[in-house]
Amino acid sequence: MKWFCSLRSAFAFLTRLPVGPWRLQDDLHGIAMWLPVIGLVVGGLVGLVLWGLQQVFTPLICAVLGCAVWVLITGGLHLDGVADCGDALPVEVSKERRLEIMKDSRLGTFGGIALFFNLVVKVAALASLVTFFADYFIVACALAALLARVQIFLAMKFPSARPGGMGAAFAEGTRPWHAIVAYVITLACCAYVGILGAFAFLAASLFALVFLSYAKRRLGGVTGDVFGCLIELTENVVLLVFCFANV
């Protein structure tokens, strides 16, 4: 049951969901194939929590708690990438210095600002969806988490800025057929949602291309932190697509 082991390893590595006491694989091989499944589970769970909360609380409180659940499920894994990219990408220093800043565990001013606005936008989008898009916000959350994670395959087409880092290790453990499986799942989910799913797919892909090109220009390539930041920002982009659809 090698595929089952890689599935459990993917959830253990990318979420804080309990996956059992059995031994996990000690590399990242095959984990990328399960990115859409992880996205559906993470976003779907957040959507279900929001559905339950809206029975009791106001939309804003639901959104704040829902965002907290989103962070809890993922362990804040990708938020670290937002903070590091916020600290490193905007500053006018050498590429080597930007990579050093990204490795620094301390949070700088720009990183704090990036974290703040990332979470504020997510809370605002969730509040809007709960208020005006009650029939679709579970789908919106699930598709946002899915489309954000599948952009990692696009990211892996860019050169690694730090050979031997987490981003490079993730790419080395991914095979072409992993991407095929992931995109089949993704396209099927987008087709199920309909025209809005198609718009969300295009918006996520376009944003990912722009962000990754910017990161390559500033760093000379991509890193694991860029992967994490990409996921967080793309989730917000897709949530906003659903918000705009209701305007």
mmCIF file of C-alpha atoms in Angstrom:
data_model
loop_
_atom_site.group_PDB
_atom_site.id
_atom_site.type_symbol
_atom_site.label_atom_id
_atom_site.label_comp_id
_atom_site.label_asym_id
_atom_site.label_seq_id
_atom_site.Cartn_x
_atom_site.Cartn_y
_atom_site.Cartn_z
ATOM 1 C CA MET A 1 0.000 0.000 0.000
ATOM 2 C CA LYS A 2 2.700 2.439 -1.037
ATOM 3 C CA TRP A 3 0.163 4.980 -2.288
ATOM 4 C CA PHE A 4 -1.594 4.964 1.090
ATOM 5 C CA CYS A 5 1.705 5.597 2.848
ATOM 6 C CA SER A 6 2.420 8.583 0.596
ATOM 7 C CA LEU A 7 -1.099 9.930 1.223
ATOM 8 C CA ARG A 8 -0.644 9.734 4.994
ATOM 9 C CA SER A 9 2.819 11.249 4.696
ATOM 10 C CA ALA A 10 1.385 14.128 2.660
ATOM 11 C CA PHE A 11 -1.190 14.913 5.353
ATOM 12 C CA ALA A 12 1.432 14.544 8.093
ATOM 13 C CA PHE A 13 3.819 16.923 6.328
ATOM 14 C CA LEU A 14 1.350 19.552 5.099
ATOM 15 C CA THR A 15 -1.326 19.566 7.814
ATOM 16 C CA ARG A 16 -1.744 19.014 11.531
ATOM 17 C CA LEU A 17 -4.522 16.473 11.073
ATOM 18 C CA PRO A 18 -3.976 13.213 13.004
ATOM 19 C CA VAL A 19 -2.932 10.483 10.581
ATOM 20 C CA GLY A 20 -2.285 7.626 12.971
ATOM 21 C CA PRO A 21 0.743 6.194 14.738
ATOM 22 C CA TRP A 22 2.053 4.105 11.845
ATOM 23 C CA ARG A 23 5.455 4.810 10.317
ATOM 24 C CA LEU A 24 5.567 7.484 7.620
ATOM 25 C CA GLN A 25 7.952 7.685 4.682
ATOM 26 C CA ASP A 26 11.115 9.685 5.316
ATOM 27 C CA ASP A 27 11.198 11.561 1.982
ATOM 28 C CA LEU A 28 8.880 13.743 -0.117
ATOM 29 C CA HIS A 29 8.458 11.320 -3.020
ATOM 30 C CA GLY A 30 4.908 11.265 -4.347
ATOM 31 C CA ILE A 31 3.557 13.778 -1.839
ATOM 32 C CA ALA A 32 2.828 16.402 -4.513
ATOM 33 C CA MET A 33 0.304 14.073 -6.173
ATOM 34 C CA TRP A 34 -1.973 14.487 -3.153
ATOM 35 C CA LEU A 35 -1.918 18.295 -3.067
ATOM 36 C CA PRO A 36 -5.459 18.637 -4.523
ATOM 37 C CA VAL A 37 -6.821 16.097 -2.039
ATOM 38 C CA ILE A 38 -5.183 17.937 0.838
ATOM 39 C CA GLY A 39 -6.628 21.196 -0.451
ATOM 40 C CA LEU A 40 -10.132 19.754 -0.673
ATOM 41 C CA VAL A 41 -9.916 18.365 2.852
ATOM 42 C CA VAL A 42 -8.454 21.539 4.389
ATOM 43 C CA GLY A 43 -10.848 23.904 2.625
ATOM 44 C CA GLY A 44 -13.808 21.574 3.052
ATOM 45 C CA LEU A 45 -13.241 21.312 6.798
ATOM 46 C CA VAL A 46 -13.000 25.100 7.109
ATOM 47 C CA GLY A 47 -16.214 25.467 5.107
ATOM 48 C CA LEU A 48 -18.033 22.986 7.317
ATOM 49 C CA VAL A 49 -16.836 24.789 10.435
ATOM 50 C CA LEU A 50 -18.090 28.079 8.978
ATOM 51 C CA TRP A 51 -21.440 26.475 8.224
ATOM 52 C CA GLY A 52 -21.765 25.407 11.838
ATOM 53 C CA LEU A 53 -20.588 28.739 13.222
ATOM 54 C CA GLN A 54 -23.023 30.773 11.128
ATOM 55 C CA GLN A 55 -25.872 29.143 12.996
ATOM 56 C CA VAL A 56 -24.710 30.937 16.149
ATOM 57 C CA PHE A 57 -22.412 33.876 15.390
ATOM 58 C CA THR A 58 -22.315 36.946 13.179
ATOM 59 C CA PRO A 59 -20.485 36.689 9.815
ATOM 60 C CA LEU A 60 -17.434 38.576 11.096
ATOM 61 C CA ILE A 61 -16.983 36.335 14.121
ATOM 62 C CA CYS A 62 -17.521 33.293 11.898
ATOM 63 C CA ALA A 63 -14.830 34.558 9.541
ATOM 64 C CA VAL A 64 -12.305 35.202 12.319
ATOM 65 C CA LEU A 65 -12.885 31.764 13.849
ATOM 66 C CA GLY A 66 -12.887 30.134 10.420
ATOM 67 C CA CYS A 67 -9.541 31.737 9.590
ATOM 68 C CA ALA A 68 -8.193 30.513 12.928
ATOM 69 C CA VAL A 69 -9.335 26.976 12.085
ATOM 70 C CA TRP A 70 -7.631 27.289 8.675
ATOM 71 C CA VAL A 71 -4.370 28.189 10.420
ATOM 72 C CA LEU A 72 -4.858 25.437 12.997
ATOM 73 C CA ILE A 73 -5.398 22.710 10.381
ATOM 74 C CA THR A 74 -2.287 23.706 8.419
ATOM 75 C CA GLY A 75 -0.244 24.502 11.508
ATOM 76 C CA GLY A 76 0.543 27.931 10.090
ATOM 77 C CA LEU A 77 3.028 26.168 7.805
ATOM 78 C CA HIS A 78 2.531 28.488 4.849
ATOM 79 C CA LEU A 79 2.262 31.659 6.912
ATOM 80 C CA ASP A 80 5.974 31.362 7.635
ATOM 81 C CA GLY A 81 6.526 31.716 3.888
ATOM 82 C CA VAL A 82 4.376 34.861 3.804
ATOM 83 C CA ALA A 83 6.432 36.411 6.590
ATOM 84 C CA ASP A 84 9.790 35.464 5.063
ATOM 85 C CA CYS A 85 8.805 36.637 1.578
ATOM 86 C CA GLY A 86 7.417 39.848 3.041
ATOM 87 C CA ASP A 87 10.726 40.534 4.773
ATOM 88 C CA ALA A 88 12.984 39.579 1.856
ATOM 89 C CA LEU A 89 11.359 40.226 -1.512
ATOM 90 C CA PRO A 90 10.658 44.001 -1.315
ATOM 91 C CA VAL A 91 14.032 45.131 0.081
ATOM 92 C CA GLU A 92 16.644 46.581 -2.259
ATOM 93 C CA VAL A 93 19.629 44.363 -1.492
ATOM 94 C CA SER A 94 21.458 41.615 -3.366
ATOM 95 C CA LYS A 95 19.792 38.292 -4.140
ATOM 96 C CA GLU A 96 22.192 36.577 -1.766
ATOM 97 C CA ARG A 97 21.191 38.931 1.045
ATOM 98 C CA ARG A 98 17.483 38.336 0.355
ATOM 99 C CA LEU A 99 18.042 34.591 0.733
ATOM 100 C CA GLU A 100 19.835 35.207 4.028
ATOM 101 C CA ILE A 101 16.890 37.282 5.255
ATOM 102 C CA MET A 102 14.486 34.487 4.342
ATOM 103 C CA LYS A 103 16.490 32.018 6.445
ATOM 104 C CA ASP A 104 16.434 34.326 9.462
ATOM 105 C CA SER A 105 13.839 33.070 11.953
ATOM 106 C CA ARG A 106 13.190 36.579 13.280
ATOM 107 C CA LEU A 107 10.108 38.449 12.064
ATOM 108 C CA GLY A 108 10.763 41.841 10.515
ATOM 109 C CA THR A 109 8.460 44.800 9.969
ATOM 110 C CA PHE A 110 7.651 43.966 6.351
ATOM 111 C CA GLY A 111 7.002 40.342 7.254
ATOM 112 C CA GLY A 112 4.610 41.395 10.011
ATOM 113 C CA ILE A 113 2.763 43.690 7.615
ATOM 114 C CA ALA A 114 2.503 40.909 5.032
ATOM 115 C CA LEU A 115 1.110 38.495 7.621
ATOM 116 C CA PHE A 116 -1.401 41.069 8.870
ATOM 117 C CA PHE A 117 -2.837 41.920 5.470
ATOM 118 C CA ASN A 118 -2.843 38.293 4.332
ATOM 119 C CA LEU A 119 -4.992 37.307 7.315
ATOM 120 C CA VAL A 120 -7.176 40.418 7.124
ATOM 121 C CA VAL A 121 -7.985 39.775 3.474
ATOM 122 C CA LYS A 122 -8.840 36.148 4.240
ATOM 123 C CA VAL A 123 -11.099 37.135 7.144
ATOM 124 C CA ALA A 124 -12.826 39.799 5.031
ATOM 125 C CA ALA A 125 -13.356 37.385 2.154
ATOM 126 C CA LEU A 126 -14.757 34.684 4.421
ATOM 127 C CA ALA A 127 -17.089 37.205 6.102
ATOM 128 C CA SER A 128 -18.348 38.316 2.702
ATOM 129 C CA LEU A 129 -18.925 34.746 1.566
ATOM 130 C CA VAL A 130 -20.810 33.819 4.734
ATOM 131 C CA THR A 131 -22.967 36.933 4.398
ATOM 132 C CA PHE A 132 -23.770 36.953 0.691
ATOM 133 C CA PHE A 133 -22.808 33.553 -0.684
ATOM 134 C CA ALA A 134 -24.311 31.174 1.871
ATOM 135 C CA ASP A 135 -25.056 28.424 -0.635
ATOM 136 C CA TYR A 136 -21.519 28.289 -1.990
ATOM 137 C CA PHE A 137 -18.993 29.203 0.682
ATOM 138 C CA ILE A 138 -18.064 25.576 1.437
ATOM 139 C CA VAL A 139 -17.301 25.071 -2.262
ATOM 140 C CA ALA A 140 -15.385 28.365 -2.328
ATOM 141 C CA CYS A 141 -13.171 27.349 0.602
ATOM 142 C CA ALA A 142 -12.504 23.885 -0.810
ATOM 143 C CA LEU A 143 -11.679 25.178 -4.297
ATOM 144 C CA ALA A 144 -9.483 27.971 -2.912
ATOM 145 C CA ALA A 145 -7.377 25.515 -0.923
ATOM 146 C CA LEU A 146 -7.206 23.092 -3.865
ATOM 147 C CA LEU A 147 -6.249 25.633 -6.547
ATOM 148 C CA ALA A 148 -3.671 27.231 -4.263
ATOM 149 C CA ARG A 149 -1.845 23.969 -3.698
ATOM 150 C CA VAL A 150 -1.884 22.784 -7.286
ATOM 151 C CA GLN A 151 0.066 25.929 -8.272
ATOM 152 C CA ILE A 152 3.073 24.249 -6.677
ATOM 153 C CA PHE A 153 3.464 22.270 -9.911
ATOM 154 C CA LEU A 154 3.883 25.557 -11.760
ATOM 155 C CA ALA A 155 6.333 26.721 -9.097
ATOM 156 C CA MET A 156 8.438 23.612 -9.590
ATOM 157 C CA LYS A 157 8.989 24.648 -13.222
ATOM 158 C CA PHE A 158 11.047 27.585 -11.963
ATOM 159 C CA PRO A 159 14.699 27.156 -10.955
ATOM 160 C CA SER A 160 15.540 26.626 -7.318
ATOM 161 C CA ALA A 161 17.125 29.629 -5.638
ATOM 162 C CA ARG A 162 18.535 27.467 -2.850
ATOM 163 C CA PRO A 163 19.665 23.981 -3.988
ATOM 164 C CA GLY A 164 19.219 21.485 -1.194
ATOM 165 C CA GLY A 165 16.379 23.428 0.398
ATOM 166 C CA MET A 166 12.827 22.276 1.040
ATOM 167 C CA GLY A 167 11.555 23.557 -2.301
ATOM 168 C CA ALA A 168 14.254 21.673 -4.193
ATOM 169 C CA ALA A 169 13.555 18.498 -2.193
ATOM 170 C CA PHE A 170 9.855 18.768 -2.974
ATOM 171 C CA ALA A 171 10.596 19.088 -6.690
ATOM 172 C CA GLU A 172 13.018 16.163 -6.650
ATOM 173 C CA GLY A 173 10.316 13.918 -5.170
ATOM 174 C CA THR A 174 7.794 14.798 -7.873
ATOM 175 C CA ARG A 175 7.333 12.933 -11.152
ATOM 176 C CA PRO A 176 5.435 14.073 -14.289
ATOM 177 C CA TRP A 177 2.623 11.599 -13.668
ATOM 178 C CA HIS A 178 2.098 13.085 -10.212
ATOM 179 C CA ALA A 179 1.235 16.383 -11.888
ATOM 180 C CA ILE A 180 -1.088 14.636 -14.347
ATOM 181 C CA VAL A 181 -3.060 12.994 -11.536
ATOM 182 C CA ALA A 182 -3.239 16.260 -9.604
ATOM 183 C CA TYR A 183 -4.454 18.290 -12.566
ATOM 184 C CA VAL A 184 -7.066 15.708 -13.508
ATOM 185 C CA ILE A 185 -8.518 16.008 -10.004
ATOM 186 C CA THR A 186 -8.296 19.797 -10.121
ATOM 187 C CA LEU A 187 -9.933 20.196 -13.518
ATOM 188 C CA ALA A 188 -12.705 17.795 -12.547
ATOM 189 C CA CYS A 189 -13.471 19.860 -9.444
ATOM 190 C CA CYS A 190 -13.417 23.122 -11.396
ATOM 191 C CA ALA A 191 -15.713 21.636 -14.042
ATOM 192 C CA TYR A 192 -18.121 20.547 -11.316
ATOM 193 C CA VAL A 193 -18.334 24.127 -10.029
ATOM 194 C CA GLY A 194 -18.947 25.413 -13.554
ATOM 195 C CA ILE A 195 -18.036 28.752 -15.097
ATOM 196 C CA LEU A 196 -17.013 30.158 -11.725
ATOM 197 C CA GLY A 197 -14.624 27.249 -11.314
ATOM 198 C CA ALA A 198 -13.065 28.067 -14.682
ATOM 199 C CA PHE A 199 -12.621 31.733 -13.718
ATOM 200 C CA ALA A 200 -11.084 30.698 -10.388
ATOM 201 C CA PHE A 201 -8.650 28.350 -12.156
ATOM 202 C CA LEU A 202 -7.553 31.063 -14.590
ATOM 203 C CA ALA A 203 -7.217 33.691 -11.854
ATOM 204 C CA ALA A 204 -5.169 31.363 -9.643
ATOM 205 C CA SER A 205 -2.885 30.336 -12.511
ATOM 206 C CA LEU A 206 -2.348 33.907 -13.706
ATOM 207 C CA PHE A 207 -1.601 35.186 -10.222
ATOM 208 C CA ALA A 208 0.790 32.297 -9.567
ATOM 209 C CA LEU A 209 2.687 33.023 -12.789
ATOM 210 C CA VAL A 210 3.049 36.713 -11.918
ATOM 211 C CA PHE A 211 4.109 36.052 -8.332
ATOM 212 C CA LEU A 212 6.594 33.332 -9.269
ATOM 213 C CA SER A 213 8.119 35.514 -11.988
ATOM 214 C CA TYR A 214 8.540 38.289 -9.415
ATOM 215 C CA ALA A 215 10.156 35.881 -6.942
ATOM 216 C CA LYS A 216 12.532 34.605 -9.625
ATOM 217 C CA ARG A 217 13.575 38.142 -10.496
ATOM 218 C CA ARG A 218 14.214 39.009 -6.841
ATOM 219 C CA LEU A 219 15.792 35.740 -5.707
ATOM 220 C CA GLY A 220 17.050 34.091 -8.877
ATOM 221 C CA GLY A 221 14.542 31.266 -8.402
ATOM 222 C CA VAL A 222 12.046 29.875 -5.910
ATOM 223 C CA THR A 223 12.318 28.399 -2.415
ATOM 224 C CA GLY A 224 10.120 26.520 0.027
ATOM 225 C CA ASP A 225 9.117 29.881 1.533
ATOM 226 C CA VAL A 226 7.995 31.052 -1.900
ATOM 227 C CA PHE A 227 5.893 27.879 -2.180
ATOM 228 C CA GLY A 228 4.217 28.621 1.142
ATOM 229 C CA CYS A 229 3.594 32.267 0.335
ATOM 230 C CA LEU A 230 2.184 31.287 -3.051
ATOM 231 C CA ILE A 231 -0.341 28.958 -1.416
ATOM 232 C CA GLU A 232 -1.528 31.577 1.082
ATOM 233 C CA LEU A 233 -1.869 34.382 -1.457
ATOM 234 C CA THR A 234 -3.544 32.201 -4.076
ATOM 235 C CA GLU A 235 -6.122 31.034 -1.536
ATOM 236 C CA ASN A 236 -7.059 34.675 -1.045
ATOM 237 C CA VAL A 237 -7.199 35.304 -4.789
ATOM 238 C CA VAL A 238 -9.684 32.457 -5.303
ATOM 239 C CA LEU A 239 -11.812 33.519 -2.332
ATOM 240 C CA LEU A 240 -11.964 37.026 -3.793
ATOM 241 C CA VAL A 241 -13.048 35.627 -7.161
ATOM 242 C CA PHE A 242 -16.057 34.079 -5.442
ATOM 243 C CA CYS A 243 -16.723 37.353 -3.609
ATOM 244 C CA PHE A 244 -16.643 39.354 -6.845
ATOM 245 C CA ALA A 245 -18.989 36.850 -8.460
ATOM 246 C CA ASN A 246 -21.641 37.828 -5.967
ATOM 247 C CA VAL A 247 -21.298 41.589 -6.571
#
